[in-house]
Amino acid sequence: MFLVANWKMNMTRSLIDGYLDVLAGRPMSGLLERKRLSVALAAPHIYLDYVNREVHRRKLPVQIVAQDVSTRTSGAFTGEVGVPNLLDIGIKGSLIGHSERRRFFRETDEDVVAKTGLCLNGGVVPIICFGESRPDRENGVTLETLRSQLEPVCEEIVRAREEGIYTPFYLAYEPVWAIGSGVNAGLSDIQEVVTFVCEAFPWPDPPNCLYGGSVGLENIRELASSEFLSGFLVGSSWLDPNGLLNSAELLPQTERTAQEGVRFK
Ligand code: 13P
């Protein structure tokens, strides 16, 4: 399974040091190997290089990914960070289309497709977030929303494969109403969505799907019992490194190989 801690707009260098010290203080490699887990930390852009260096220095078995990437490659786009910038500092993965980007920064489905394409072309593993809002769910249009988010993404991945580009990708189902709310989606809802997503589009390779939205110690074990999930994308409860490690401890030992986290470094 693939565990991604999304730090969002949190952390400082001293908090990062403390976080990594906690990870380094526990026998992490054995735990990850035993449970067949890969771990990534999604850090704010400004800390990516720092966290990456510190992780290497401490020989921690974790990967560092970005939380977003630009729809452009380079040029006069003040404040943006492009795929080449990520690659330049050794970052090989990025969240794409997080609902907070869609909601607060008006990111569109077209932007998500453009970012996905640039990541695939550049060899940066996109972790493509999708999910319905509460009104979508209440109005019974969940699957329509997911279709409009993912159909063009799938087309972009097919395009890349046809061009001989085999960068792996992840999908992350994050229902907007479950994020930071303390209420996670139920197993049957997750199963319905993941089954729909896998069957409704002609993915060139079977998608590995993560779940995010109020995952914590109290529910991760049950959620992990779903055969449909390849991992978790977690905000609040993994801002604490012990939350991340204790969650990993709770996960069942698995023989699953096809869906375990792809190492992209
Ligand atoms: P929470 O785990 O805080 O609900 O956040 C989920 C999320 O948005 C991860 O990307």
PDB file of C-alpha atoms and ligand atoms in Angstrom:
ATOM      1  CA  MET A   1       0.000   0.000   0.000  1.00  0.00           C
ATOM      2  CA  PHE A   2       1.023   3.591  -0.591  1.00  0.00           C
ATOM      3  CA  LEU A   3       0.659   6.060   2.280  1.00  0.00           C
ATOM      4  CA  VAL A   4       0.848   9.762   1.484  1.00  0.00           C
ATOM      5  CA  ALA A   5       0.874  12.423   4.193  1.00  0.00           C
ATOM      6  CA  ASN A   6      -0.371  15.711   2.776  1.00  0.00           C
ATOM      7  CA  TRP A   7       1.124  18.434   4.938  1.00  0.00           C
ATOM      8  CA  LYS A   8      -0.916  21.113   3.123  1.00  0.00           C
ATOM      9  CA  MET A   9       0.168  24.653   4.153  1.00  0.00           C
ATOM     10  CA  ASN A  10       1.660  23.523   7.442  1.00  0.00           C
ATOM     11  CA  MET A  11       5.106  22.905   8.900  1.00  0.00           C
ATOM     12  CA  THR A  12       8.227  24.994   9.452  1.00  0.00           C
ATOM     13  CA  ARG A  13      11.815  23.850   9.198  1.00  0.00           C
ATOM     14  CA  SER A  14      11.991  23.120  12.906  1.00  0.00           C
ATOM     15  CA  LEU A  15       8.717  21.165  12.806  1.00  0.00           C
ATOM     16  CA  ILE A  16      10.050  19.250   9.801  1.00  0.00           C
ATOM     17  CA  ASP A  17      13.215  18.399  11.736  1.00  0.00           C
ATOM     18  CA  GLY A  18      11.088  17.144  14.617  1.00  0.00           C
ATOM     19  CA  TYR A  19       8.875  15.116  12.275  1.00  0.00           C
ATOM     20  CA  LEU A  20      11.830  13.429  10.604  1.00  0.00           C
ATOM     21  CA  ASP A  21      13.496  12.805  13.961  1.00  0.00           C
ATOM     22  CA  VAL A  22      10.425  10.868  15.068  1.00  0.00           C
ATOM     23  CA  LEU A  23      10.446   8.817  11.847  1.00  0.00           C
ATOM     24  CA  ALA A  24      14.159   8.165  12.270  1.00  0.00           C
ATOM     25  CA  GLY A  25      13.643   7.122  15.873  1.00  0.00           C
ATOM     26  CA  ARG A  26      11.391   4.195  14.984  1.00  0.00           C
ATOM     27  CA  PRO A  27      12.444   1.112  13.028  1.00  0.00           C
ATOM     28  CA  MET A  28      10.647   2.288   9.940  1.00  0.00           C
ATOM     29  CA  SER A  29      12.285   0.199   7.231  1.00  0.00           C
ATOM     30  CA  GLY A  30      11.300  -3.072   8.907  1.00  0.00           C
ATOM     31  CA  LEU A  31       7.740  -1.881   9.379  1.00  0.00           C
ATOM     32  CA  LEU A  32       7.380  -0.801   5.758  1.00  0.00           C
ATOM     33  CA  GLU A  33       8.927  -3.993   4.457  1.00  0.00           C
ATOM     34  CA  ARG A  34       6.846  -6.235   6.690  1.00  0.00           C
ATOM     35  CA  LYS A  35       3.623  -4.523   5.653  1.00  0.00           C
ATOM     36  CA  ARG A  36       4.682  -3.823   2.063  1.00  0.00           C
ATOM     37  CA  LEU A  37       4.166  -0.101   2.407  1.00  0.00           C
ATOM     38  CA  SER A  38       5.596   2.892   0.587  1.00  0.00           C
ATOM     39  CA  VAL A  39       5.416   6.273   2.290  1.00  0.00           C
ATOM     40  CA  ALA A  40       5.499   9.744   0.760  1.00  0.00           C
ATOM     41  CA  LEU A  41       5.362  13.176   2.337  1.00  0.00           C
ATOM     42  CA  ALA A  42       3.663  15.925   0.299  1.00  0.00           C
ATOM     43  CA  ALA A  43       5.476  19.049   1.431  1.00  0.00           C
ATOM     44  CA  PRO A  44       4.880  22.715   0.562  1.00  0.00           C
ATOM     45  CA  HIS A  45       6.981  23.768  -2.444  1.00  0.00           C
ATOM     46  CA  ILE A  46       9.260  25.953  -0.401  1.00  0.00           C
ATOM     47  CA  TYR A  47      10.345  23.009   1.764  1.00  0.00           C
ATOM     48  CA  LEU A  48      10.612  20.304  -0.899  1.00  0.00           C
ATOM     49  CA  ASP A  49      14.344  20.614  -1.353  1.00  0.00           C
ATOM     50  CA  TYR A  50      14.983  20.862   2.380  1.00  0.00           C
ATOM     51  CA  VAL A  51      12.840  17.834   3.272  1.00  0.00           C
ATOM     52  CA  ASN A  52      14.317  15.817   0.434  1.00  0.00           C
ATOM     53  CA  ARG A  53      17.858  16.522   1.595  1.00  0.00           C
ATOM     54  CA  GLU A  54      17.039  15.845   5.231  1.00  0.00           C
ATOM     55  CA  VAL A  55      15.307  12.586   4.373  1.00  0.00           C
ATOM     56  CA  HIS A  56      18.362  11.464   2.424  1.00  0.00           C
ATOM     57  CA  ARG A  57      20.728  12.545   5.162  1.00  0.00           C
ATOM     58  CA  ARG A  58      18.799  10.459   7.681  1.00  0.00           C
ATOM     59  CA  LYS A  59      18.432   7.585   5.176  1.00  0.00           C
ATOM     60  CA  LEU A  60      14.691   7.502   5.756  1.00  0.00           C
ATOM     61  CA  PRO A  61      12.680   5.175   3.496  1.00  0.00           C
ATOM     62  CA  VAL A  62      10.231   7.877   2.432  1.00  0.00           C
ATOM     63  CA  GLN A  63       9.686   9.768  -0.775  1.00  0.00           C
ATOM     64  CA  ILE A  64       8.934  13.441  -1.110  1.00  0.00           C
ATOM     65  CA  VAL A  65       6.243  14.705  -3.436  1.00  0.00           C
ATOM     66  CA  ALA A  66       4.875  18.138  -4.287  1.00  0.00           C
ATOM     67  CA  GLN A  67       1.326  19.255  -3.541  1.00  0.00           C
ATOM     68  CA  ASP A  68       0.794  20.847  -6.929  1.00  0.00           C
ATOM     69  CA  VAL A  69       2.542  21.727 -10.151  1.00  0.00           C
ATOM     70  CA  SER A  70       1.990  24.380 -12.796  1.00  0.00           C
ATOM     71  CA  THR A  71       0.044  23.953 -16.035  1.00  0.00           C
ATOM     72  CA  ARG A  72       3.072  25.593 -17.668  1.00  0.00           C
ATOM     73  CA  THR A  73       6.593  24.393 -18.142  1.00  0.00           C
ATOM     74  CA  SER A  74       8.512  27.648 -17.705  1.00  0.00           C
ATOM     75  CA  GLY A  75       8.308  31.327 -18.500  1.00  0.00           C
ATOM     76  CA  ALA A  76       6.628  34.464 -17.226  1.00  0.00           C
ATOM     77  CA  PHE A  77       4.228  32.848 -14.747  1.00  0.00           C
ATOM     78  CA  THR A  78       4.968  34.535 -11.460  1.00  0.00           C
ATOM     79  CA  GLY A  79       4.685  32.306  -8.433  1.00  0.00           C
ATOM     80  CA  GLU A  80       4.344  29.057 -10.370  1.00  0.00           C
ATOM     81  CA  VAL A  81       6.465  25.932  -9.982  1.00  0.00           C
ATOM     82  CA  GLY A  82       6.809  23.704 -13.036  1.00  0.00           C
ATOM     83  CA  VAL A  83       7.665  20.060 -13.589  1.00  0.00           C
ATOM     84  CA  PRO A  84      11.256  20.953 -14.626  1.00  0.00           C
ATOM     85  CA  ASN A  85      11.683  22.791 -11.315  1.00  0.00           C
ATOM     86  CA  LEU A  86      10.568  19.708  -9.393  1.00  0.00           C
ATOM     87  CA  LEU A  87      12.875  17.456 -11.370  1.00  0.00           C
ATOM     88  CA  ASP A  88      15.758  19.854 -10.839  1.00  0.00           C
ATOM     89  CA  ILE A  89      15.603  19.232  -7.093  1.00  0.00           C
ATOM     90  CA  GLY A  90      14.939  15.506  -7.410  1.00  0.00           C
ATOM     91  CA  ILE A  91      11.186  15.485  -6.814  1.00  0.00           C
ATOM     92  CA  LYS A  92       9.495  12.736  -8.801  1.00  0.00           C
ATOM     93  CA  GLY A  93       5.863  12.916  -7.734  1.00  0.00           C
ATOM     94  CA  SER A  94       3.103  15.447  -7.195  1.00  0.00           C
ATOM     95  CA  LEU A  95      -0.472  15.676  -6.035  1.00  0.00           C
ATOM     96  CA  ILE A  96      -2.643  17.048  -8.818  1.00  0.00           C
ATOM     97  CA  GLY A  97      -6.137  18.534  -8.615  1.00  0.00           C
ATOM     98  CA  HIS A  98      -6.587  18.425  -4.849  1.00  0.00           C
ATOM     99  CA  SER A  99     -10.081  19.659  -4.014  1.00  0.00           C
ATOM    100  CA  GLU A 100      -8.598  22.567  -2.079  1.00  0.00           C
ATOM    101  CA  ARG A 101      -6.869  23.701  -5.283  1.00  0.00           C
ATOM    102  CA  ARG A 102     -10.081  23.277  -7.230  1.00  0.00           C
ATOM    103  CA  ARG A 103     -12.140  25.047  -4.597  1.00  0.00           C
ATOM    104  CA  PHE A 104      -9.967  27.900  -3.349  1.00  0.00           C
ATOM    105  CA  PHE A 105      -7.858  28.498  -6.464  1.00  0.00           C
ATOM    106  CA  ARG A 106     -10.418  27.767  -9.157  1.00  0.00           C
ATOM    107  CA  GLU A 107      -8.459  24.940 -10.669  1.00  0.00           C
ATOM    108  CA  THR A 108     -10.474  23.382 -13.480  1.00  0.00           C
ATOM    109  CA  ASP A 109     -10.699  19.864 -14.888  1.00  0.00           C
ATOM    110  CA  GLU A 110      -8.736  21.209 -17.907  1.00  0.00           C
ATOM    111  CA  ASP A 111      -5.951  22.379 -15.594  1.00  0.00           C
ATOM    112  CA  VAL A 112      -5.839  18.944 -13.984  1.00  0.00           C
ATOM    113  CA  VAL A 113      -5.509  17.310 -17.395  1.00  0.00           C
ATOM    114  CA  ALA A 114      -2.731  19.717 -18.418  1.00  0.00           C
ATOM    115  CA  LYS A 115      -0.844  19.061 -15.170  1.00  0.00           C
ATOM    116  CA  THR A 116      -1.292  15.316 -15.548  1.00  0.00           C
ATOM    117  CA  GLY A 117       0.116  15.446 -19.081  1.00  0.00           C
ATOM    118  CA  LEU A 118       3.141  17.516 -18.066  1.00  0.00           C
ATOM    119  CA  CYS A 119       3.863  15.195 -15.138  1.00  0.00           C
ATOM    120  CA  LEU A 120       3.608  12.055 -17.265  1.00  0.00           C
ATOM    121  CA  ASN A 121       5.780  13.557 -20.002  1.00  0.00           C
ATOM    122  CA  GLY A 122       8.400  14.656 -17.475  1.00  0.00           C
ATOM    123  CA  GLY A 123       8.459  11.426 -15.482  1.00  0.00           C
ATOM    124  CA  VAL A 124       6.847  12.926 -12.373  1.00  0.00           C
ATOM    125  CA  VAL A 125       4.272  10.528 -10.908  1.00  0.00           C
ATOM    126  CA  PRO A 126       0.929  12.338 -10.695  1.00  0.00           C
ATOM    127  CA  ILE A 127      -1.352  11.501  -7.782  1.00  0.00           C
ATOM    128  CA  ILE A 128      -4.583  12.717  -9.297  1.00  0.00           C
ATOM    129  CA  CYS A 129      -7.211  13.729  -6.755  1.00  0.00           C
ATOM    130  CA  PHE A 130     -10.909  13.576  -7.535  1.00  0.00           C
ATOM    131  CA  GLY A 131     -14.119  13.562  -5.564  1.00  0.00           C
ATOM    132  CA  GLU A 132     -17.634  14.872  -5.293  1.00  0.00           C
ATOM    133  CA  SER A 133     -18.925  17.698  -3.116  1.00  0.00           C
ATOM    134  CA  ARG A 134     -21.708  17.297  -0.572  1.00  0.00           C
ATOM    135  CA  PRO A 135     -24.292  18.908  -2.905  1.00  0.00           C
ATOM    136  CA  ASP A 136     -23.203  16.506  -5.661  1.00  0.00           C
ATOM    137  CA  ARG A 137     -23.870  13.575  -3.353  1.00  0.00           C
ATOM    138  CA  GLU A 138     -27.163  15.000  -2.051  1.00  0.00           C
ATOM    139  CA  ASN A 139     -28.354  15.658  -5.587  1.00  0.00           C
ATOM    140  CA  GLY A 140     -27.402  12.180  -6.752  1.00  0.00           C
ATOM    141  CA  VAL A 141     -24.870  13.436  -9.302  1.00  0.00           C
ATOM    142  CA  THR A 142     -21.730  11.950  -7.739  1.00  0.00           C
ATOM    143  CA  LEU A 143     -20.889   9.693 -10.662  1.00  0.00           C
ATOM    144  CA  GLU A 144     -21.506  12.455 -13.216  1.00  0.00           C
ATOM    145  CA  THR A 145     -19.070  14.699 -11.371  1.00  0.00           C
ATOM    146  CA  LEU A 146     -16.477  11.961 -11.173  1.00  0.00           C
ATOM    147  CA  ARG A 147     -16.941  11.260 -14.868  1.00  0.00           C
ATOM    148  CA  SER A 148     -16.321  14.876 -15.821  1.00  0.00           C
ATOM    149  CA  GLN A 149     -13.214  14.955 -13.619  1.00  0.00           C
ATOM    150  CA  LEU A 150     -11.699  11.674 -14.745  1.00  0.00           C
ATOM    151  CA  GLU A 151     -12.738  11.022 -18.334  1.00  0.00           C
ATOM    152  CA  PRO A 152     -10.328  13.629 -19.767  1.00  0.00           C
ATOM    153  CA  VAL A 153      -7.616  12.495 -17.354  1.00  0.00           C
ATOM    154  CA  CYS A 154      -7.948   8.954 -18.649  1.00  0.00           C
ATOM    155  CA  GLU A 155      -7.747  10.238 -22.239  1.00  0.00           C
ATOM    156  CA  GLU A 156      -4.539  12.056 -21.353  1.00  0.00           C
ATOM    157  CA  ILE A 157      -3.019   8.921 -19.849  1.00  0.00           C
ATOM    158  CA  VAL A 158      -4.008   6.913 -22.932  1.00  0.00           C
ATOM    159  CA  ARG A 159      -2.383   9.611 -25.076  1.00  0.00           C
ATOM    160  CA  ALA A 160       0.829   9.364 -23.077  1.00  0.00           C
ATOM    161  CA  ARG A 161       0.928   5.569 -23.321  1.00  0.00           C
ATOM    162  CA  GLU A 162       0.374   5.780 -27.087  1.00  0.00           C
ATOM    163  CA  GLU A 163       3.403   8.038 -27.227  1.00  0.00           C
ATOM    164  CA  GLY A 164       5.447   5.467 -25.341  1.00  0.00           C
ATOM    165  CA  ILE A 165       5.395   7.283 -21.991  1.00  0.00           C
ATOM    166  CA  TYR A 166       5.008   4.871 -19.090  1.00  0.00           C
ATOM    167  CA  THR A 167       5.183   7.129 -16.040  1.00  0.00           C
ATOM    168  CA  PRO A 168       3.029   5.474 -13.361  1.00  0.00           C
ATOM    169  CA  PHE A 169       0.053   7.352 -11.934  1.00  0.00           C
ATOM    170  CA  TYR A 170      -2.206   7.138  -8.913  1.00  0.00           C
ATOM    171  CA  LEU A 171      -5.779   8.219  -8.427  1.00  0.00           C
ATOM    172  CA  ALA A 172      -6.892   9.551  -5.047  1.00  0.00           C
ATOM    173  CA  TYR A 173     -10.581   9.510  -4.203  1.00  0.00           C
ATOM    174  CA  GLU A 174     -11.194  12.356  -1.795  1.00  0.00           C
ATOM    175  CA  PRO A 175     -14.868  13.190  -1.340  1.00  0.00           C
ATOM    176  CA  VAL A 176     -14.860  16.896  -0.519  1.00  0.00           C
ATOM    177  CA  TRP A 177     -17.365  16.442   2.297  1.00  0.00           C
ATOM    178  CA  ALA A 178     -15.077  13.961   4.053  1.00  0.00           C
ATOM    179  CA  ILE A 179     -11.967  16.156   4.082  1.00  0.00           C
ATOM    180  CA  GLY A 180     -11.214  17.547   7.513  1.00  0.00           C
ATOM    181  CA  SER A 181     -14.782  16.831   8.608  1.00  0.00           C
ATOM    182  CA  GLY A 182     -14.212  13.855  10.883  1.00  0.00           C
ATOM    183  CA  VAL A 183     -16.628  11.843   8.744  1.00  0.00           C
ATOM    184  CA  ASN A 184     -15.054   9.385   6.344  1.00  0.00           C
ATOM    185  CA  ALA A 185     -16.782   7.795   3.377  1.00  0.00           C
ATOM    186  CA  GLY A 186     -18.117   4.339   4.150  1.00  0.00           C
ATOM    187  CA  LEU A 187     -16.620   1.230   2.633  1.00  0.00           C
ATOM    188  CA  SER A 188     -19.605   0.667   0.372  1.00  0.00           C
ATOM    189  CA  ASP A 189     -19.435   4.242  -0.981  1.00  0.00           C
ATOM    190  CA  ILE A 190     -15.716   3.859  -1.625  1.00  0.00           C
ATOM    191  CA  GLN A 191     -16.255   0.511  -3.278  1.00  0.00           C
ATOM    192  CA  GLU A 192     -18.990   1.923  -5.508  1.00  0.00           C
ATOM    193  CA  VAL A 193     -16.808   4.843  -6.582  1.00  0.00           C
ATOM    194  CA  VAL A 194     -13.629   2.843  -7.153  1.00  0.00           C
ATOM    195  CA  THR A 195     -15.510   0.174  -9.108  1.00  0.00           C
ATOM    196  CA  PHE A 196     -17.147   2.871 -11.206  1.00  0.00           C
ATOM    197  CA  VAL A 197     -13.841   4.617 -11.841  1.00  0.00           C
ATOM    198  CA  CYS A 198     -12.095   1.389 -12.830  1.00  0.00           C
ATOM    199  CA  GLU A 199     -14.861   0.240 -15.129  1.00  0.00           C
ATOM    200  CA  ALA A 200     -16.150   3.466 -16.677  1.00  0.00           C
ATOM    201  CA  PHE A 201     -12.948   4.510 -18.428  1.00  0.00           C
ATOM    202  CA  PRO A 202     -10.490   2.683 -20.672  1.00  0.00           C
ATOM    203  CA  TRP A 203      -7.430   2.952 -18.387  1.00  0.00           C
ATOM    204  CA  PRO A 204      -4.358   1.641 -20.180  1.00  0.00           C
ATOM    205  CA  ASP A 205      -3.223   0.015 -16.937  1.00  0.00           C
ATOM    206  CA  PRO A 206      -5.393  -0.777 -13.900  1.00  0.00           C
ATOM    207  CA  PRO A 207      -5.528   2.354 -11.746  1.00  0.00           C
ATOM    208  CA  ASN A 208      -4.165   2.269  -8.225  1.00  0.00           C
ATOM    209  CA  CYS A 209      -6.649   4.190  -6.132  1.00  0.00           C
ATOM    210  CA  LEU A 210      -5.962   5.865  -2.785  1.00  0.00           C
ATOM    211  CA  TYR A 211      -8.608   7.162  -0.420  1.00  0.00           C
ATOM    212  CA  GLY A 212      -8.457  10.417   1.546  1.00  0.00           C
ATOM    213  CA  GLY A 213     -10.876  12.197   3.850  1.00  0.00           C
ATOM    214  CA  SER A 214     -10.802  11.958   7.658  1.00  0.00           C
ATOM    215  CA  VAL A 215      -8.614   8.875   7.768  1.00  0.00           C
ATOM    216  CA  GLY A 216      -7.127   8.233  11.196  1.00  0.00           C
ATOM    217  CA  LEU A 217      -6.226   5.604  13.732  1.00  0.00           C
ATOM    218  CA  GLU A 218      -9.871   4.893  14.446  1.00  0.00           C
ATOM    219  CA  ASN A 219     -10.824   3.908  10.903  1.00  0.00           C
ATOM    220  CA  ILE A 220      -7.738   3.063   8.837  1.00  0.00           C
ATOM    221  CA  ARG A 221      -7.821  -0.623   9.627  1.00  0.00           C
ATOM    222  CA  GLU A 222     -11.385  -1.011   8.502  1.00  0.00           C
ATOM    223  CA  LEU A 223     -10.804   1.086   5.367  1.00  0.00           C
ATOM    224  CA  ALA A 224      -7.717  -0.968   4.556  1.00  0.00           C
ATOM    225  CA  SER A 225      -9.810  -4.113   4.577  1.00  0.00           C
ATOM    226  CA  SER A 226     -11.236  -2.941   1.251  1.00  0.00           C
ATOM    227  CA  GLU A 227      -9.625  -4.748  -1.640  1.00  0.00           C
ATOM    228  CA  PHE A 228     -10.306  -1.719  -3.779  1.00  0.00           C
ATOM    229  CA  LEU A 229      -7.785   0.618  -2.212  1.00  0.00           C
ATOM    230  CA  SER A 230      -4.066   0.828  -2.854  1.00  0.00           C
ATOM    231  CA  GLY A 231      -3.392   3.252  -0.043  1.00  0.00           C
ATOM    232  CA  PHE A 232      -4.333   6.484   1.703  1.00  0.00           C
ATOM    233  CA  LEU A 233      -3.851  10.225   1.303  1.00  0.00           C
ATOM    234  CA  VAL A 234      -4.112  11.772   4.744  1.00  0.00           C
ATOM    235  CA  GLY A 235      -4.045  15.345   6.027  1.00  0.00           C
ATOM    236  CA  SER A 236      -4.642  16.236   9.666  1.00  0.00           C
ATOM    237  CA  SER A 237      -3.889  13.000  11.437  1.00  0.00           C
ATOM    238  CA  TRP A 238      -0.535  12.512   9.707  1.00  0.00           C
ATOM    239  CA  LEU A 239       0.674  16.007  10.539  1.00  0.00           C
ATOM    240  CA  ASP A 240       1.847  14.051  13.555  1.00  0.00           C
ATOM    241  CA  PRO A 241       4.540  11.548  12.538  1.00  0.00           C
ATOM    242  CA  ASN A 242       3.346   9.175  15.243  1.00  0.00           C
ATOM    243  CA  GLY A 243      -0.094   9.262  13.621  1.00  0.00           C
ATOM    244  CA  LEU A 244       1.498   8.100  10.388  1.00  0.00           C
ATOM    245  CA  LEU A 245       3.604   5.369  11.990  1.00  0.00           C
ATOM    246  CA  ASN A 246       0.840   4.161  14.289  1.00  0.00           C
ATOM    247  CA  SER A 247      -1.503   3.972  11.296  1.00  0.00           C
ATOM    248  CA  ALA A 248       1.082   1.917   9.422  1.00  0.00           C
ATOM    249  CA  GLU A 249       1.322  -0.435  12.412  1.00  0.00           C
ATOM    250  CA  LEU A 250      -2.435  -0.958  12.282  1.00  0.00           C
ATOM    251  CA  LEU A 251      -2.478  -1.984   8.657  1.00  0.00           C
ATOM    252  CA  PRO A 252      -2.808  -5.667   7.958  1.00  0.00           C
ATOM    253  CA  GLN A 253       0.138  -7.551   6.581  1.00  0.00           C
ATOM    254  CA  THR A 254      -0.673  -8.021   2.939  1.00  0.00           C
ATOM    255  CA  GLU A 255       0.420 -10.292   0.163  1.00  0.00           C
ATOM    256  CA  ARG A 256      -0.917  -7.839  -2.360  1.00  0.00           C
ATOM    257  CA  THR A 257       1.783  -7.037  -4.836  1.00  0.00           C
ATOM    258  CA  ALA A 258      -0.018  -5.659  -7.869  1.00  0.00           C
ATOM    259  CA  GLN A 259      -1.259  -2.623  -6.001  1.00  0.00           C
ATOM    260  CA  GLU A 260       1.574  -1.846  -3.671  1.00  0.00           C
ATOM    261  CA  GLY A 261       3.094   1.587  -3.913  1.00  0.00           C
ATOM    262  CA  VAL A 262       5.279   2.080  -6.942  1.00  0.00           C
ATOM    263  CA  ARG A 263       8.731   3.282  -6.031  1.00  0.00           C
ATOM    264  CA  PHE A 264       9.358   6.269  -8.188  1.00  0.00           C
ATOM    265  CA  LYS A 265      12.785   7.295  -7.131  1.00  0.00           C
TER     266      LYS A 265
HETATM  267  P1  13P B   1      -7.901  15.085   6.203  1.00  0.00           P
HETATM  268  O1  13P B   1      -7.144  13.796   6.418  1.00  0.00           O
HETATM  269  O2  13P B   1      -7.484  16.166   7.140  1.00  0.00           O
HETATM  270  O3  13P B   1      -9.374  14.862   6.148  1.00  0.00           O
HETATM  271  O4  13P B   1      -7.456  15.632   4.764  1.00  0.00           O
HETATM  272  C1  13P B   1      -7.544  14.780   3.684  1.00  0.00           C
HETATM  273  C2  13P B   1      -6.858  15.407   2.549  1.00  0.00           C
HETATM  274  O5  13P B   1      -7.287  16.424   2.032  1.00  0.00           O
HETATM  275  C3  13P B   1      -5.602  14.785   2.094  1.00  0.00           C
HETATM  276  O6  13P B   1      -5.197  15.312   0.874  1.00  0.00           O
END
